[in-house]
Every structure is written in C-alpha cells, then in structure tokens.
Amino acid sequence: MLLSPFEWTIAKRYMLPGKGERFIALVAGISLVAVMLGVAALVIVMSVMNGFRAELFDKIVSLNGHAIVQAYGGRLENWEEVLANARKTPGVTHASPLIEQPLMTTFNGRVEGILVRGNTQGDIDALADKVQEGSLKSLADGVSNIAIGSQLAQNLGARVGDTITIINPAGRPTPFGTVPRQIAYTVTAIFEIGIYDLDERYVIMPMANAQQLLLSGDTIGTIEITTSDPDRVSEFLAPLERQLKGKAVVTTWKQMNASLFEALAVERVAMFVVLSIIVLVAVFNILSSLIMLVRAKTRDIAILRTMGATRRSLIKVFVTAGFCIGAAGTVAGLILGAVFLYFRQPVVRLVETLTGQNLWDPSIRFLTELPARTDPLEIVIICVLSLVLSFLATLYPAFKAASTDPVQVLRYE
C-alpha cells in the first residue's frame, strides 16, 4: 500500500499528535512500549527454551551418542562382531565399545555413588576440551589414573593428585564370603560436561582398567553409536536392531530422554501461546489509541473529505499511523531481546544479587549456565505475528474514519 505525499504528510501529523492531544500520544507511546515488551519477551523466552533443549541435547549426545546397544544380562559376549556390524550400518558415523557401571567411591571419610565409565582412548581424548584441571593424557591401560566430574570432586573434596578408593560390591568370593573389591586410583583430571547430574557422578577410565575393576574379562556392556542425523536414528538402526533381536536391545536418545524432551516441547508451545497474549494486549492499545485519534480528528477528517480526500486515502492514513506504531515496537522489541540475550548471564547474576535467591541452580536446571539459541524462523514468525495483529487493529478505526459524513459533522460550523 503506497502512500502519496499528501497521505504520508497527514499520517506523520497523526502519528505525532499536538499539545492538546497529549493523552492520545501517551496511549500511543504505551502501545509502542507494550508491543516492544511483548516481542522481546517472546524472543527471549523462545531463544532460552531452544538453547536449553539444544545444549541439553548436545551435552547428552556428546557423552552417550545417539543410541546405545545393551546386551540382555549386562554383558555383550560377542561385542567385536556386533561392533563391526554397527560400523557397517548405513547412516552410522561412529561406534565404540563402552563399559558403564554404578559403584561407590570414598575419600577422607566421604562416600559418594558414582558411575564408572570405561572408554576407548579415542573417546577419552574427545573429552579434552571439557577438562578443567589436570590432563587426560595420563589415562592409560594398566595405570591407576582416573578423571572425575567437577561436582563429584567438590562433593568429595578431592583435587588433582589425590587418591580416591572405588568400591565394587561384586568382589571375589573367599572362605569368609564375598569381599568387596577396593582399588585406589589417582585423580589426574577434573572435567565439567555442563550437566549437573553427570558432573556429580561420572568417573572416566580406560576400558581395560574398567574391565579389571569389574572383573568382567574381555566382555563389555554397551556399544555407543553416533549417526549422521539424530532425528533419523531409529530409521538408520532398524536393520541392526533386527539382527540383534533376542540378543541385545538398541535404545535411541529419544527413548532414553523421551519424557524430558517431550516436556520441553510442550512447555515451549505453551510459553509461545501465553506470551503471544502480551502482544495481543498491546495491539488492543493500538486499537484504542486510534479510536481516540479518530474521535479527536472528526472535524479535520470532514474538512479533508470536503477538500477532495477519498475514503481510500483516509483508510491508508490511519492504517499507516497504527501500523507504524506496531512496526516500531516490533523493531525495538527485537533489539531489546537481542541485548538481553547477549548479557543474559550478567542479568541473572544481577537479579540473584538483588533478590538474594539462586535463580539458576544447576542441580535443578541440569545445565550450569543459562543457555540461549535463536532460531531465525521463529524470529520471523514472531515479527509476522506482531505486524499482522498490528495491521488488523488499525482496520476498524480506519474504516470508521473513512465513513465520516462531512455534511453531518460540518452542518453547524
């Protein structure tokens, strides 16, 4: 809808009411701020929800892969053959053996439940960027060195160089009964994955050392698989699952974390709908300010009509005036949302300081920091939603102004 110079001049005049119309200007300003806050809230919340899901997925998958193969009974006897078949499966980009077993550890009188992971050297090296203290290079077969999670180190009070004891209840039988197996290990690295529950429990060691600790011989319990597309993991692994039917079970990341990611998806949709109401309320403010403007300008509109202004021109003038308020609020909301997301961690710390409350407890939120990941498609949808609602809010006042009868208004002038 292109405006002529005359229409644009009138529209600009109505967007900036005079001194006697300050109340209308106040309502229009409130409308702009309301649209800005609604759009900013949508951008911030949806970006944080996307970031939370993406970060959680990346951290879980980086440690556990897209799927795992687990034998019935916990021990995969012919794991070399299964591993070879997994690597040959179309769509599989990586497969490696893995041992994972819940045990206990003690240090200086403190006892914690742990999850011992026996990894290949390649998988251990992949965690190098997550190491906070020490080095993973000292983890080797036959050497009693381990890496532990940062939260576990904090709970135990252990640091790099300390020796902790890992207890395996399934020890060797003796004439006096089964004696739990206790082996001392030196902590040579402390890592942080970023998921509180994993950092609190994980102990990493070479696979041969884990087999020795668990007395499992040459068997393993799990094969970790990564595919080229995590969303098609079930499709890729269907042939492998048929081959292992009755011997082992294939569990995908969707099955392992189904309840968590489904809850996030439902919450994401619910938050979008609820926050869209803020934009809708802001649009009603635009509607009310335009209605007041039309009533205040009834005489001016009648004069414009007698001077030759068409109904179409008046519709375009008032639609432009209202739509510009919505557009300005949308742009301001995008800028405010981007600034908030960029400084989100300082904002969280500031609010925590002012309120004295821990807003982001890693033990509850899973992640150690507030994540954010902006989806361009969602930003476009938010902008279109705001602009379309703003446009619709202008139609009634615009048609009301266009239907003004100059004869009735100017009869007694």
Coordinates of N, CA, C and O in Angstrom, one line a residue, residues 1-123:
M1 N 0.9 -1.2 0.0 CA 0.0 0.0 0.0 C 0.9 1.2 0.0 O 1.4 1.6 1.0
L2 N 1.1 1.8 -1.2 CA 2.0 3.0 -1.3 C 1.2 4.3 -1.0 O 0.0 4.4 -1.4
L3 N 1.8 5.2 -0.3 CA 1.1 6.5 0.1 C 1.6 7.6 -0.8 O 2.8 7.7 -1.2
S4 N 0.7 8.5 -1.1 CA 1.0 9.7 -1.9 C 1.6 10.7 -0.9 O 1.5 10.5 0.3
P5 N 2.4 11.7 -1.4 CA 2.9 12.7 -0.5 C 1.9 13.3 0.5 O 2.2 13.5 1.7
F6 N 0.7 13.6 0.0 CA -0.4 14.1 0.8 C -0.7 13.2 1.9 O -0.8 13.5 3.1
E7 N -0.9 11.9 1.6 CA -1.3 10.9 2.6 C -0.2 10.7 3.6 O -0.5 10.6 4.8
W8 N 1.0 10.7 3.2 CA 2.1 10.5 4.1 C 2.3 11.6 5.1 O 2.5 11.5 6.3
T9 N 2.0 12.9 4.6 CA 2.1 14.1 5.4 C 1.1 14.0 6.5 O 1.3 14.3 7.7
I10 N -0.2 13.6 6.1 CA -1.2 13.6 7.1 C -1.0 12.4 8.1 O -1.2 12.6 9.3
A11 N -0.5 11.3 7.6 CA -0.2 10.2 8.5 C 0.9 10.6 9.6 O 0.8 10.2 10.7
K12 N 2.0 11.3 9.1 CA 3.0 11.7 10.1 C 2.4 12.7 11.1 O 2.8 12.6 12.3
R13 N 1.5 13.5 10.6 CA 0.9 14.5 11.6 C 0.1 13.8 12.6 O 0.1 14.2 13.8
Y14 N -0.6 12.7 12.2 CA -1.4 12.0 13.2 C -0.6 11.1 14.1 O -1.0 10.7 15.2
M15 N 0.6 10.7 13.6 CA 1.5 9.8 14.5 C 2.1 10.7 15.6 O 2.6 10.1 16.6
L16 N 2.2 12.0 15.4 CA 2.8 12.9 16.4 C 1.7 13.9 16.7 O 1.8 15.1 16.3
P17 N 0.8 13.6 17.6 CA -0.3 14.5 18.0 C 0.2 15.8 18.6 O 1.3 15.8 19.2
G18 N -0.6 16.9 18.5 CA -0.1 18.1 19.0 C -0.3 18.2 20.5 O -0.6 17.3 21.2
K19 N 0.0 19.5 21.1 CA 0.0 19.7 22.5 C -1.4 19.4 23.2 O -1.4 19.0 24.3
G20 N -2.4 19.7 22.4 CA -3.7 19.4 23.0 C -4.2 18.0 23.0 O -5.3 17.6 23.4
E21 N -3.3 17.1 22.4 CA -3.7 15.7 22.3 C -2.6 14.8 23.0 O -2.3 13.8 22.5
R22 N -2.1 15.3 24.1 CA -1.0 14.6 24.8 C -1.5 13.2 25.3 O -0.7 12.3 25.4
F23 N -2.8 13.2 25.7 CA -3.3 11.9 26.2 C -3.2 10.8 25.1 O -2.9 9.7 25.4
I24 N -3.6 11.2 23.9 CA -3.6 10.3 22.8 C -2.1 9.8 22.5 O -1.8 8.7 22.2
A25 N -1.2 10.8 22.6 CA 0.2 10.5 22.4 C 0.7 9.5 23.5 O 1.5 8.6 23.2
L26 N 0.2 9.7 24.7 CA 0.6 8.9 25.8 C 0.1 7.4 25.6 O 0.9 6.5 25.7
V27 N -1.1 7.3 25.1 CA -1.7 6.0 24.8 C -0.9 5.3 23.7 O -0.6 4.1 23.7
A28 N -0.6 6.1 22.7 CA 0.2 5.5 21.5 C 1.6 5.1 22.0 O 2.1 4.0 21.6
G29 N 2.2 5.9 22.9 CA 3.5 5.5 23.4 C 3.5 4.3 24.3 O 4.3 3.4 24.2
I30 N 2.4 4.1 25.1 CA 2.2 2.9 25.8 C 2.0 1.7 24.9 O 2.5 0.6 25.2
S31 N 1.3 1.9 23.8 CA 1.1 0.8 22.8 C 2.4 0.4 22.3 O 2.7 -0.8 22.2
L32 N 3.3 1.3 21.9 CA 4.6 1.0 21.3 C 5.4 0.2 22.4 O 6.0 -0.8 22.0
V33 N 5.4 0.7 23.6 CA 6.2 0.0 24.6 C 5.7 -1.4 24.9 O 6.4 -2.4 25.1
A34 N 4.3 -1.5 24.9 CA 3.7 -2.8 25.1 C 4.1 -3.8 24.0 O 4.4 -5.0 24.3
V35 N 4.1 -3.4 22.8 CA 4.5 -4.2 21.7 C 5.9 -4.6 21.8 O 6.3 -5.8 21.6
M36 N 6.8 -3.6 22.2 CA 8.2 -3.9 22.3 C 8.4 -5.0 23.4 O 9.2 -5.9 23.2
L37 N 7.8 -4.8 24.5 CA 7.9 -5.8 25.6 C 7.4 -7.2 25.3 O 8.0 -8.2 25.6
G38 N 6.3 -7.2 24.5 CA 5.7 -8.5 24.1 C 6.6 -9.2 23.1 O 6.9 -10.4 23.3
V39 N 7.1 -8.5 22.2 CA 8.1 -9.1 21.2 C 9.4 -9.5 21.9 O 9.9 -10.6 21.6
A40 N 9.9 -8.7 22.7 CA 11.1 -9.0 23.5 C 10.9 -10.2 24.3 O 11.8 -11.1 24.4
A41 N 9.8 -10.3 25.0 CA 9.5 -11.5 25.9 C 9.5 -12.8 25.0 O 10.0 -13.8 25.4
L42 N 8.8 -12.7 23.9 CA 8.7 -13.9 23.0 C 10.1 -14.3 22.5 O 10.5 -15.5 22.5
V43 N 10.9 -13.3 22.1 CA 12.3 -13.6 21.6 C 13.1 -14.2 22.6 O 13.8 -15.2 22.4
I44 N 13.1 -13.6 23.8 CA 14.0 -14.1 24.9 C 13.6 -15.5 25.4 O 14.4 -16.4 25.5
V45 N 12.3 -15.7 25.6 CA 11.8 -17.0 26.2 C 12.0 -18.1 25.2 O 12.5 -19.2 25.5
M46 N 11.7 -17.9 23.9 CA 11.8 -18.9 22.9 C 13.3 -19.2 22.6 O 13.6 -20.4 22.4
S47 N 14.1 -18.2 22.7 CA 15.6 -18.5 22.5 C 16.1 -19.3 23.6 O 17.0 -20.2 23.4
V48 N 15.7 -18.9 24.9 CA 16.2 -19.7 26.0 C 15.7 -21.1 26.0 O 16.4 -22.0 26.3
M49 N 14.4 -21.3 25.6 CA 13.9 -22.7 25.5 C 14.6 -23.5 24.5 O 15.0 -24.6 24.7
N50 N 14.9 -22.8 23.3 CA 15.6 -23.5 22.2 C 17.1 -23.8 22.7 O 17.6 -24.9 22.4
G51 N 17.7 -22.9 23.4 CA 19.0 -23.1 23.9 C 19.1 -24.2 24.9 O 20.0 -25.0 24.9
F52 N 18.1 -24.2 25.8 CA 18.1 -25.2 26.8 C 18.0 -26.6 26.2 O 18.7 -27.5 26.5
R53 N 17.1 -26.8 25.2 CA 16.9 -28.1 24.5 C 18.2 -28.4 23.8 O 18.7 -29.6 23.8
A54 N 18.7 -27.4 23.0 CA 19.9 -27.7 22.2 C 21.1 -28.1 23.0 O 21.9 -29.0 22.7
E55 N 21.4 -27.3 24.1 CA 22.5 -27.5 25.0 C 22.4 -28.9 25.7 O 23.3 -29.6 25.8
L56 N 21.2 -29.2 26.1 CA 21.0 -30.4 26.8 C 21.2 -31.6 25.9 O 21.8 -32.6 26.2
F57 N 20.7 -31.4 24.6 CA 20.8 -32.5 23.6 C 22.3 -32.7 23.3 O 22.8 -33.8 23.2
D58 N 23.0 -31.5 23.0 CA 24.4 -31.6 22.6 C 25.3 -32.3 23.7 O 26.1 -33.1 23.4
K59 N 25.0 -31.9 25.0 CA 25.8 -32.5 26.1 C 25.5 -33.9 26.3 O 26.4 -34.7 26.6
I60 N 24.2 -34.3 26.2 CA 23.9 -35.7 26.4 C 24.4 -36.6 25.3 O 25.0 -37.6 25.5
V61 N 24.3 -36.1 24.0 CA 24.7 -36.9 22.9 C 26.2 -36.9 22.8 O 26.8 -37.9 22.4
S62 N 26.9 -35.8 23.2 CA 28.4 -35.8 23.1 C 29.0 -36.9 24.0 O 30.1 -37.4 23.8
L63 N 28.2 -37.3 25.1 CA 28.8 -38.3 26.0 C 28.2 -39.7 25.7 O 28.9 -40.7 25.9
N64 N 26.9 -39.8 25.3 CA 26.3 -41.1 25.2 C 26.0 -41.4 23.7 O 25.4 -42.5 23.5
G65 N 26.3 -40.6 22.8 CA 26.0 -40.9 21.4 C 24.5 -40.7 21.1 O 23.7 -40.3 22.0
H66 N 24.1 -41.1 19.9 CA 22.7 -41.0 19.5 C 21.9 -42.3 19.9 O 20.7 -42.3 19.9
A67 N 22.6 -43.4 20.2 CA 22.0 -44.6 20.6 C 23.0 -45.5 21.2 O 24.2 -45.3 21.1
I68 N 22.5 -46.5 22.0 CA 23.4 -47.5 22.6 C 22.8 -48.9 22.4 O 21.6 -49.0 22.3
V69 N 23.7 -49.8 22.3 CA 23.3 -51.2 22.2 C 23.7 -51.9 23.5 O 24.9 -51.9 24.0
Q70 N 22.7 -52.4 24.2 CA 22.9 -53.1 25.5 C 22.5 -54.5 25.5 O 21.4 -54.9 24.9
A71 N 23.4 -55.4 26.0 CA 23.1 -56.8 26.0 C 22.1 -57.2 27.1 O 22.1 -56.6 28.1
Y72 N 21.3 -58.2 26.9 CA 20.5 -58.7 27.9 C 21.4 -59.4 29.0 O 22.2 -60.2 28.6
G73 N 21.3 -59.0 30.2 CA 22.1 -59.6 31.2 C 23.3 -58.7 31.5 O 24.1 -58.9 32.5
G74 N 23.5 -57.6 30.7 CA 24.5 -56.6 31.1 C 25.9 -56.9 30.4 O 26.8 -56.1 30.5
R75 N 26.1 -58.1 29.8 CA 27.4 -58.4 29.2 C 27.3 -58.8 27.8 O 26.5 -59.8 27.5
L76 N 28.0 -58.1 26.9 CA 27.9 -58.4 25.5 C 29.1 -59.3 25.1 O 30.2 -58.8 25.0
E77 N 28.9 -60.6 25.0 CA 30.0 -61.5 24.8 C 30.7 -61.3 23.4 O 31.9 -61.2 23.4
N78 N 29.9 -61.4 22.4 CA 30.5 -61.2 21.0 C 30.5 -59.8 20.5 O 30.0 -59.5 19.4
W79 N 31.0 -58.9 21.4 CA 30.8 -57.5 21.1 C 31.6 -57.0 19.9 O 31.3 -56.1 19.2
E80 N 32.7 -57.7 19.6 CA 33.5 -57.3 18.4 C 32.7 -57.5 17.1 O 32.8 -56.6 16.2
E81 N 32.0 -58.6 17.0 CA 31.1 -58.8 15.8 C 30.0 -57.8 15.8 O 29.7 -57.2 14.7
V82 N 29.4 -57.5 16.9 CA 28.3 -56.5 17.0 C 28.8 -55.1 16.6 O 28.2 -54.4 15.9
L83 N 30.0 -54.8 17.1 CA 30.6 -53.5 16.8 C 30.9 -53.4 15.3 O 30.7 -52.3 14.7
A84 N 31.4 -54.4 14.7 CA 31.7 -54.4 13.3 C 30.4 -54.2 12.5 O 30.4 -53.4 11.5
N85 N 29.4 -54.9 12.9 CA 28.1 -54.7 12.1 C 27.5 -53.3 12.3 O 26.9 -52.8 11.4
A86 N 27.7 -52.8 13.5 CA 27.2 -51.4 13.8 C 27.9 -50.4 12.9 O 27.3 -49.5 12.3
R87 N 29.2 -50.6 12.7 CA 30.0 -49.6 12.0 C 29.7 -49.7 10.5 O 29.9 -48.8 9.7
K88 N 29.2 -50.9 10.0 CA 28.9 -51.1 8.6 C 27.5 -50.6 8.3 O 27.1 -50.5 7.1
T89 N 26.7 -50.3 9.3 CA 25.3 -49.9 9.1 C 25.2 -48.5 8.4 O 25.9 -47.6 8.9
P90 N 24.5 -48.4 7.3 CA 24.4 -47.1 6.7 C 23.8 -46.0 7.6 O 22.8 -46.3 8.3
G91 N 24.4 -44.9 7.6 CA 24.0 -43.8 8.4 C 24.8 -43.7 9.7 O 24.7 -42.6 10.4
V92 N 25.5 -44.7 10.1 CA 26.3 -44.7 11.3 C 27.7 -44.1 11.1 O 28.4 -44.5 10.2
T93 N 28.0 -43.1 11.8 CA 29.3 -42.4 11.6 C 30.3 -42.8 12.6 O 31.5 -42.6 12.4
H94 N 29.9 -43.3 13.7 CA 30.9 -43.7 14.8 C 30.2 -44.7 15.7 O 29.1 -44.6 16.0
A95 N 31.0 -45.7 16.1 CA 30.6 -46.7 17.1 C 31.8 -47.2 17.9 O 32.8 -47.4 17.3
S96 N 31.6 -47.2 19.2 CA 32.7 -47.6 20.0 C 32.2 -48.4 21.2 O 31.1 -48.2 21.7
P97 N 33.0 -49.3 21.8 CA 32.6 -50.1 23.0 C 32.6 -49.2 24.2 O 33.4 -48.2 24.3
L98 N 31.8 -49.6 25.2 CA 31.7 -48.7 26.4 C 31.3 -49.6 27.6 O 30.5 -50.6 27.4
I99 N 31.9 -49.4 28.7 CA 31.5 -50.0 29.9 C 31.0 -48.9 30.9 O 31.7 -47.9 31.1
E100 N 29.8 -49.2 31.5 CA 29.3 -48.2 32.4 C 28.6 -49.0 33.5 O 27.8 -49.8 33.3
Q101 N 29.0 -48.7 34.8 CA 28.6 -49.4 35.9 C 28.5 -48.5 37.1 O 29.4 -47.8 37.5
P102 N 27.4 -48.5 37.8 CA 27.2 -47.7 39.1 C 28.0 -48.4 40.2 O 27.8 -49.6 40.5
L103 N 28.9 -47.7 40.9 CA 29.7 -48.2 42.0 C 29.7 -47.1 43.1 O 28.9 -46.2 43.1
M104 N 30.6 -47.2 44.0 CA 30.8 -46.3 45.1 C 32.3 -45.9 45.2 O 33.2 -46.6 44.8
T105 N 32.5 -44.7 45.7 CA 33.8 -44.2 46.0 C 33.9 -43.5 47.3 O 32.9 -43.0 47.8
T106 N 35.1 -43.5 47.9 CA 35.3 -42.9 49.2 C 36.6 -42.1 49.2 O 37.6 -42.5 48.5
F107 N 36.6 -41.0 49.9 CA 37.8 -40.2 50.1 C 37.7 -39.4 51.4 O 36.7 -38.6 51.5
N108 N 38.7 -39.6 52.2 CA 38.7 -38.8 53.5 C 37.4 -38.9 54.3 O 36.9 -38.0 54.8
G109 N 36.8 -40.2 54.3 CA 35.6 -40.4 55.1 C 34.3 -40.1 54.3 O 33.2 -40.3 54.9
R110 N 34.4 -39.5 53.2 CA 33.2 -39.1 52.4 C 32.9 -40.2 51.4 O 33.8 -40.7 50.7
V111 N 31.7 -40.6 51.3 CA 31.2 -41.7 50.4 C 30.2 -41.1 49.4 O 29.3 -40.4 49.8
E112 N 30.4 -41.4 48.1 CA 29.5 -40.9 47.0 C 29.2 -42.1 46.1 O 30.1 -42.9 45.8
G113 N 28.0 -42.1 45.6 CA 27.7 -43.0 44.5 C 28.2 -42.5 43.2 O 28.1 -41.3 42.9
I114 N 28.8 -43.3 42.4 CA 29.4 -42.9 41.1 C 29.0 -43.8 40.0 O 28.3 -44.8 40.2
L115 N 29.3 -43.3 38.8 CA 29.0 -44.1 37.5 C 30.3 -44.2 36.8 O 30.8 -43.3 36.2
V116 N 30.9 -45.4 36.9 CA 32.2 -45.7 36.3 C 32.0 -45.9 34.8 O 31.2 -46.7 34.4
R117 N 32.8 -45.2 34.0 CA 32.7 -45.3 32.5 C 34.1 -45.8 32.0 O 35.1 -45.1 32.2
G118 N 34.1 -46.9 31.3 CA 35.3 -47.4 30.7 C 35.3 -47.0 29.2 O 34.4 -47.6 28.5
N119 N 36.1 -46.1 28.7 CA 36.1 -45.7 27.3 C 37.3 -46.1 26.6 O 38.4 -46.4 27.2
T120 N 37.2 -46.1 25.3 CA 38.4 -46.3 24.4 C 39.2 -45.0 24.5 O 38.7 -43.9 24.9
Q121 N 40.5 -45.1 24.1 CA 41.4 -43.9 24.1 C 40.8 -42.8 23.3 O 40.9 -41.6 23.6
G122 N 40.2 -43.1 22.1 CA 39.7 -42.1 21.3 C 38.6 -41.3 21.9 O 38.5 -40.1 21.8
D123 N 37.7 -42.0 22.6 CA 36.5 -41.3 23.3 C 37.0 -40.5 24.5 O 36.5 -39.5 24.8

